[in-house]
Amino acid sequence: MEYFEKKITYLRGLCDGSGFPEESKEGKIFHGILDVLDDMAFMLETFMDDEDMVMDDEDMDETDEPIFFYSFICPNCGEEIDVDEETMETEKEIACPGCGNSIPMGTADIDELKF
């Protein structure tokens, strides 16, 4: 993913040359955004290079269906939790792996939600 690395390096140069010191409010924001972009580029490169994650058409048969995941943020500890579609439909609630907080699942009525 040399493309992203070059773009991020270019943006980092613009940020450094903008006259906003890294310690200023603006500099902290710009450098924070660039750090997130670095992390995203790294994750994308890792995902794209991971041959185990790539499924060829010949590996799938007619019965294979894609698995969808839903991401939640625990309101208690802030940990991100990924839940598959089956769990969403079958479980009433799950426990946060970080703090044990109970998180409601599969509830269609918003009035039934409890935190």
Coordinates of N, CA and C in Angstrom, one line a residue:
M1 N 0.8 -1.2 0.0 CA 0.0 0.0 0.0 C 0.9 1.2 0.0
E2 N 1.8 1.2 -0.9 CA 2.7 2.4 -1.0 C 1.9 3.6 -1.3
Y3 N 0.8 3.5 -2.0 CA 0.0 4.7 -2.4 C -0.4 5.5 -1.2
F4 N -1.0 4.8 -0.2 CA -1.4 5.5 1.0 C -0.3 6.0 1.8
E5 N 0.8 5.3 1.9 CA 2.0 5.8 2.6 C 2.5 7.1 2.0
K6 N 2.5 7.2 0.6 CA 3.0 8.4 0.0 C 2.0 9.6 0.2
K7 N 0.7 9.3 0.1 CA -0.3 10.3 0.4 C -0.2 10.9 1.8
I8 N -0.1 10.0 2.8 CA 0.0 10.4 4.2 C 1.3 11.1 4.4
T9 N 2.4 10.7 3.8 CA 3.6 11.4 4.0 C 3.5 12.8 3.4
Y10 N 2.9 12.9 2.3 CA 2.7 14.3 1.7 C 1.8 15.1 2.6
L11 N 0.7 14.6 3.1 CA -0.1 15.4 4.0 C 0.6 15.8 5.3
R12 N 1.5 14.9 5.8 CA 2.3 15.2 7.0 C 3.2 16.3 6.7
G13 N 3.8 16.3 5.5 CA 4.7 17.4 5.1 C 3.9 18.7 5.0
L14 N 2.7 18.7 4.5 CA 1.9 19.9 4.4 C 1.5 20.4 5.8
C15 N 1.2 19.5 6.7 CA 0.9 19.8 8.1 C 2.1 20.4 8.8
D16 N 3.3 19.8 8.6 CA 4.5 20.4 9.2 C 4.8 21.8 8.7
G17 N 4.6 22.0 7.4 CA 4.9 23.3 6.8 C 3.8 24.3 6.9
S18 N 2.7 24.0 7.5 CA 1.6 24.9 7.7 C 1.8 26.0 8.7
G19 N 2.8 25.8 9.5 CA 3.1 26.9 10.5 C 2.4 26.6 11.8
F20 N 1.6 25.5 11.9 CA 1.0 25.1 13.2 C 2.0 24.2 13.9
P21 N 2.5 24.6 15.0 CA 3.4 23.7 15.8 C 2.6 22.5 16.3
E22 N 3.3 21.4 16.4 CA 2.6 20.2 16.9 C 2.0 20.4 18.2
E23 N 2.4 21.3 19.0 CA 1.9 21.5 20.4 C 0.7 22.4 20.4
S24 N 0.4 23.1 19.3 CA -0.8 23.9 19.2 C -2.1 23.1 19.1
K25 N -3.2 23.7 19.3 CA -4.5 23.0 19.2 C -4.7 22.5 17.8
E26 N -4.4 23.3 16.8 CA -4.5 22.9 15.4 C -3.5 21.7 15.1
G27 N -2.3 21.9 15.5 CA -1.3 20.9 15.3 C -1.6 19.6 15.9
K28 N -2.2 19.6 17.1 CA -2.6 18.3 17.7 C -3.7 17.6 16.9
I29 N -4.7 18.4 16.4 CA -5.7 17.9 15.6 C -5.2 17.3 14.3
F30 N -4.4 18.1 13.6 CA -3.8 17.6 12.3 C -3.0 16.3 12.5
H31 N -2.1 16.3 13.5 CA -1.3 15.1 13.8 C -2.1 13.9 14.3
G32 N -3.1 14.2 15.0 CA -4.0 13.1 15.4 C -4.7 12.5 14.3
I33 N -5.2 13.3 13.3 CA -5.8 12.8 12.1 C -4.8 12.0 11.3
L34 N -3.6 12.5 11.2 CA -2.6 11.7 10.4 C -2.2 10.4 11.1
D35 N -2.2 10.4 12.4 CA -1.9 9.1 13.1 C -3.0 8.1 12.8
V36 N -4.3 8.6 12.8 CA -5.4 7.7 12.5 C -5.3 7.2 11.1
L37 N -4.9 8.0 10.1 CA -4.7 7.6 8.7 C -3.6 6.6 8.6
D38 N -2.5 6.8 9.4 CA -1.4 5.8 9.4 C -1.9 4.5 9.8
D39 N -2.7 4.5 10.9 CA -3.3 3.2 11.4 C -4.2 2.5 10.4
M40 N -5.0 3.3 9.8 CA -6.0 2.8 8.8 C -5.2 2.2 7.6
A41 N -4.2 2.9 7.2 CA -3.4 2.4 6.0 C -2.7 1.1 6.4
F42 N -2.2 1.0 7.7 CA -1.6 -0.2 8.1 C -2.6 -1.4 8.2
M43 N -3.8 -1.1 8.7 CA -4.8 -2.1 8.8 C -5.2 -2.6 7.4
L44 N -5.4 -1.7 6.5 CA -5.8 -2.0 5.1 C -4.7 -2.9 4.5
E45 N -3.5 -2.5 4.7 CA -2.4 -3.3 4.1 C -2.3 -4.7 4.7
T46 N -2.5 -4.8 6.0 CA -2.5 -6.1 6.7 C -3.7 -6.9 6.1
F47 N -4.9 -6.3 6.0 CA -6.0 -7.0 5.5 C -5.8 -7.5 4.1
M48 N -5.3 -6.6 3.2 CA -5.1 -6.9 1.8 C -4.0 -8.0 1.6
D49 N -3.0 -8.0 2.5 CA -1.9 -9.0 2.4 C -2.3 -10.4 3.0
D50 N -3.3 -10.4 3.8 CA -3.7 -11.6 4.5 C -4.4 -12.6 3.5
E51 N -3.7 -13.6 3.0 CA -4.3 -14.4 2.0 C -5.4 -15.3 2.6
D52 N -5.4 -15.5 3.9 CA -6.4 -16.3 4.6 C -7.8 -15.6 4.6
M53 N -7.7 -14.2 4.5 CA -9.0 -13.5 4.5 C -9.6 -13.4 3.1
V54 N -8.9 -13.7 2.1 CA -9.4 -13.7 0.7 C -10.0 -15.0 0.3
M55 N -11.3 -14.9 -0.1 CA -12.0 -16.1 -0.5 C -12.2 -16.1 -2.0
D56 N -11.7 -17.0 -2.7 CA -11.9 -17.1 -4.1 C -13.3 -17.6 -4.4
D57 N -13.8 -17.3 -5.6 CA -15.1 -17.8 -6.0 C -15.2 -19.4 -6.0
E58 N -14.0 -20.0 -6.3 CA -14.0 -21.5 -6.3 C -14.1 -22.0 -4.9
D59 N -13.7 -21.2 -3.9 CA -13.8 -21.7 -2.5 C -15.2 -21.7 -2.0
M60 N -16.1 -20.9 -2.6 CA -17.5 -20.8 -2.2 C -18.4 -21.8 -3.0
D61 N -19.3 -22.4 -2.3 CA -20.3 -23.2 -3.0 C -21.6 -22.5 -2.9
E62 N -22.7 -23.1 -3.4 CA -23.9 -22.4 -3.5 C -24.6 -22.2 -2.1
T63 N -24.1 -23.0 -1.1 CA -24.7 -22.9 0.2 C -24.0 -21.9 1.1
D64 N -22.8 -21.5 0.7 CA -22.1 -20.5 1.5 C -22.8 -19.1 1.4
E65 N -23.0 -18.5 2.6 CA -23.6 -17.2 2.6 C -22.7 -16.3 3.3
P66 N -22.6 -15.0 3.0 CA -21.7 -14.1 3.7 C -22.2 -14.0 5.1
I67 N -21.3 -13.7 6.0 CA -21.6 -13.5 7.4 C -21.4 -12.0 7.7
F68 N -22.4 -11.4 8.2 CA -22.4 -10.0 8.5 C -22.2 -9.7 10.0
F69 N -21.4 -8.8 10.3 CA -21.1 -8.4 11.7 C -21.6 -7.0 12.0
Y70 N -22.1 -6.8 13.2 CA -22.5 -5.5 13.7 C -21.5 -5.1 14.8
S71 N -21.2 -3.8 14.8 CA -20.2 -3.3 15.8 C -21.0 -2.4 16.8
F72 N -20.7 -2.6 18.0 CA -21.3 -1.8 19.1 C -20.2 -1.3 20.0
I73 N -20.5 -0.2 20.6 CA -19.6 0.4 21.6 C -20.3 0.2 22.9
C74 N -19.6 -0.4 23.9 CA -20.2 -0.6 25.2 C -20.3 0.8 25.8
P75 N -21.6 1.1 26.3 CA -21.8 2.4 26.9 C -21.1 2.6 28.3
N76 N -20.7 1.4 28.8 CA -20.1 1.5 30.2 C -18.6 1.7 30.1
C77 N -17.9 0.9 29.2 CA -16.4 1.0 29.2 C -15.9 1.5 27.8
G78 N -16.7 1.6 26.8 CA -16.3 2.1 25.5 C -15.6 1.1 24.6
E79 N -15.6 -0.2 25.0 CA -15.0 -1.2 24.2 C -15.8 -1.5 23.0
E80 N -15.2 -1.7 21.8 CA -15.9 -2.1 20.6 C -16.2 -3.6 20.6
I81 N -17.4 -4.0 20.3 CA -17.8 -5.4 20.3 C -18.4 -5.7 18.9
D82 N -17.9 -6.8 18.3 CA -18.5 -7.2 17.0 C -19.4 -8.4 17.3
V83 N -20.6 -8.3 16.7 CA -21.6 -9.4 16.9 C -22.1 -9.9 15.5
D84 N -22.2 -11.2 15.3 CA -22.6 -11.7 14.1 C -24.2 -11.6 14.0
E85 N -24.7 -11.8 12.8 CA -26.1 -11.6 12.5 C -26.9 -12.6 13.3
E86 N -26.5 -13.8 13.4 CA -27.2 -14.9 14.1 C -27.4 -14.5 15.6
T87 N -26.3 -14.0 16.2 CA -26.4 -13.6 17.6 C -27.4 -12.5 17.8
M88 N -27.3 -11.6 16.8 CA -28.3 -10.4 16.9 C -29.7 -10.9 16.9
E89 N -30.0 -12.0 16.1 CA -31.4 -12.5 16.0 C -31.8 -13.4 17.1
T90 N -30.8 -14.1 17.7 CA -31.2 -15.2 18.6 C -31.0 -14.8 20.1
E91 N -30.1 -13.9 20.4 CA -29.8 -13.6 21.8 C -30.6 -12.3 22.2
K92 N -31.0 -12.3 23.4 CA -31.7 -11.1 24.0 C -30.7 -10.1 24.4
E93 N -29.5 -10.6 25.0 CA -28.5 -9.7 25.4 C -27.2 -10.4 25.5
I94 N -26.1 -9.7 25.4 CA -24.7 -10.3 25.5 C -24.0 -9.5 26.6
A95 N -22.9 -10.1 27.1 CA -22.1 -9.4 28.1 C -20.9 -8.8 27.4
C96 N -20.6 -7.6 27.8 CA -19.4 -7.0 27.2 C -18.1 -7.7 27.7
P97 N -17.2 -8.1 26.8 CA -16.0 -8.9 27.3 C -15.1 -8.0 28.1
G98 N -15.2 -6.7 28.0 CA -14.3 -5.8 28.8 C -14.8 -5.6 30.2
C99 N -16.1 -5.3 30.4 CA -16.5 -5.0 31.8 C -17.7 -5.9 32.3
G100 N -18.2 -6.7 31.4 CA -19.3 -7.6 31.8 C -20.7 -6.9 31.7
N101 N -20.7 -5.7 31.3 CA -22.0 -4.9 31.2 C -22.9 -5.7 30.3
S102 N -24.2 -5.7 30.6 CA -25.2 -6.4 29.7 C -25.6 -5.5 28.6
I103 N -25.6 -5.9 27.4 CA -25.9 -5.1 26.2 C -27.1 -5.8 25.5
P104 N -28.2 -5.2 25.3 CA -29.4 -5.8 24.7 C -29.1 -6.1 23.2
M105 N -29.7 -7.2 22.7 CA -29.5 -7.6 21.3 C -30.9 -7.9 20.8
G106 N -31.1 -7.8 19.5 CA -32.2 -8.3 18.7 C -33.5 -7.6 19.1
T107 N -33.5 -6.5 19.8 CA -34.7 -5.9 20.2 C -35.3 -4.9 19.1
A108 N -36.5 -5.2 18.7 CA -37.1 -4.4 17.7 C -37.7 -3.1 18.2
D109 N -38.2 -3.1 19.5 CA -38.9 -2.0 20.1 C -37.9 -1.2 20.9
I110 N -37.7 0.1 20.5 CA -36.7 0.9 21.2 C -37.0 1.1 22.7
D111 N -38.3 1.1 23.0 CA -38.8 1.3 24.4 C -38.3 0.1 25.3
E112 N -38.0 -1.0 24.7 CA -37.5 -2.2 25.5 C -36.0 -2.1 25.9
L113 N -35.3 -1.2 25.2 CA -33.8 -1.1 25.5 C -33.6 -0.6 26.9
K114 N -32.6 -1.3 27.6 CA -32.2 -0.8 28.9 C -30.7 -0.8 29.0
F115 N -30.2 0.2 29.6 CA -28.7 0.4 29.7 C -28.4 0.5 31.2

